[in-house]
């Protein structure tokens, strides 16, 4: 496994999903896709509050996909 971050968790509407790092660099008016296939506006990945982190549950599909890939 490399020492570089390859994914990031973000609490977007509908859950806390894992996205490829490239998604954080997408234009704000673009769409991005989480590892589980959930799609959201790129703007949803930025400026999230701590309350958003608390309210949203982690997507277990993203969790399992990453666990299988990085184990």
Short mmCIF file of C-alpha atoms in Angstrom, two decimals:
data_model
loop_
_atom_site.label_atom_id
_atom_site.label_comp_id
_atom_site.label_asym_id
_atom_site.label_seq_id
_atom_site.Cartn_x
_atom_site.Cartn_y
_atom_site.Cartn_z
CA UNK A 1 0.00 0.00 0.00
CA UNK A 2 1.32 3.44 -0.89
CA UNK A 3 1.85 6.25 1.60
CA UNK A 4 -0.47 8.53 -0.34
CA UNK A 5 -4.13 9.09 0.40
CA UNK A 6 -6.21 7.42 -2.31
CA UNK A 7 -9.73 7.98 -0.96
CA UNK A 8 -11.61 10.34 1.32
CA UNK A 9 -14.80 9.95 3.34
CA UNK A 10 -17.38 12.71 3.01
CA UNK A 11 -20.80 13.10 4.65
CA UNK A 12 -22.94 13.92 1.65
CA UNK A 13 -26.70 13.86 1.58
CA UNK A 14 -27.77 10.29 2.16
CA UNK A 15 -24.71 8.98 4.01
CA UNK A 16 -20.99 9.21 4.67
CA UNK A 17 -19.41 7.77 1.52
CA UNK A 18 -15.85 7.12 0.33
CA UNK A 19 -14.73 8.93 -2.82
CA UNK A 20 -11.53 8.72 -4.85
CA UNK A 21 -9.22 11.66 -4.08
CA UNK A 22 -9.74 12.89 -7.66
CA UNK A 23 -13.39 13.60 -6.76
CA UNK A 24 -12.28 16.37 -4.38
CA UNK A 25 -10.70 18.19 -7.31
CA UNK A 26 -13.78 18.01 -9.56
CA UNK A 27 -15.38 21.31 -10.59
CA UNK A 28 -18.12 22.36 -8.13
CA UNK A 29 -20.79 22.05 -10.83
CA UNK A 30 -19.68 18.50 -11.72
CA UNK A 31 -20.95 15.15 -10.49
CA UNK A 32 -18.80 12.65 -8.60
CA UNK A 33 -19.24 8.97 -7.79
CA UNK A 34 -18.50 7.17 -4.52
CA UNK A 35 -16.98 3.70 -4.47
CA UNK A 36 -20.44 2.20 -3.94
CA UNK A 37 -21.81 3.96 -7.04
CA UNK A 38 -23.68 6.75 -5.22
CA UNK A 39 -23.50 9.98 -7.20
CA UNK A 40 -23.62 13.54 -5.87
CA UNK A 41 -22.73 17.07 -6.87
CA UNK A 42 -19.00 17.74 -6.39
CA UNK A 43 -19.90 20.78 -4.29
CA UNK A 44 -21.32 18.39 -1.65
CA UNK A 45 -17.76 17.19 -0.86
CA UNK A 46 -16.65 20.55 0.52
CA UNK A 47 -17.55 22.71 3.49
CA UNK A 48 -19.26 20.01 5.51
CA UNK A 49 -19.72 20.62 9.23
CA UNK A 50 -18.94 18.35 12.15
CA UNK A 51 -22.70 18.00 12.64
CA UNK A 52 -22.92 16.53 9.13
CA UNK A 53 -20.32 13.92 10.15
CA UNK A 54 -22.34 13.01 13.23
CA UNK A 55 -25.72 12.84 11.49
CA UNK A 56 -24.75 10.72 8.49
CA UNK A 57 -24.09 6.99 8.79
CA UNK A 58 -21.13 5.39 7.03
CA UNK A 59 -21.99 3.57 3.84
CA UNK A 60 -21.20 -0.06 4.56
CA UNK A 61 -20.91 -0.86 0.85
CA UNK A 62 -18.08 1.70 0.51
CA UNK A 63 -16.57 0.30 3.72
CA UNK A 64 -16.58 -3.29 2.45
CA UNK A 65 -15.24 -2.36 -1.00
CA UNK A 66 -12.34 -0.45 0.52
CA UNK A 67 -11.64 -3.15 3.10
CA UNK A 68 -11.47 -5.79 0.35
CA UNK A 69 -9.27 -3.60 -1.86
CA UNK A 70 -6.82 -2.49 0.84
CA UNK A 71 -6.42 -5.67 2.86
#
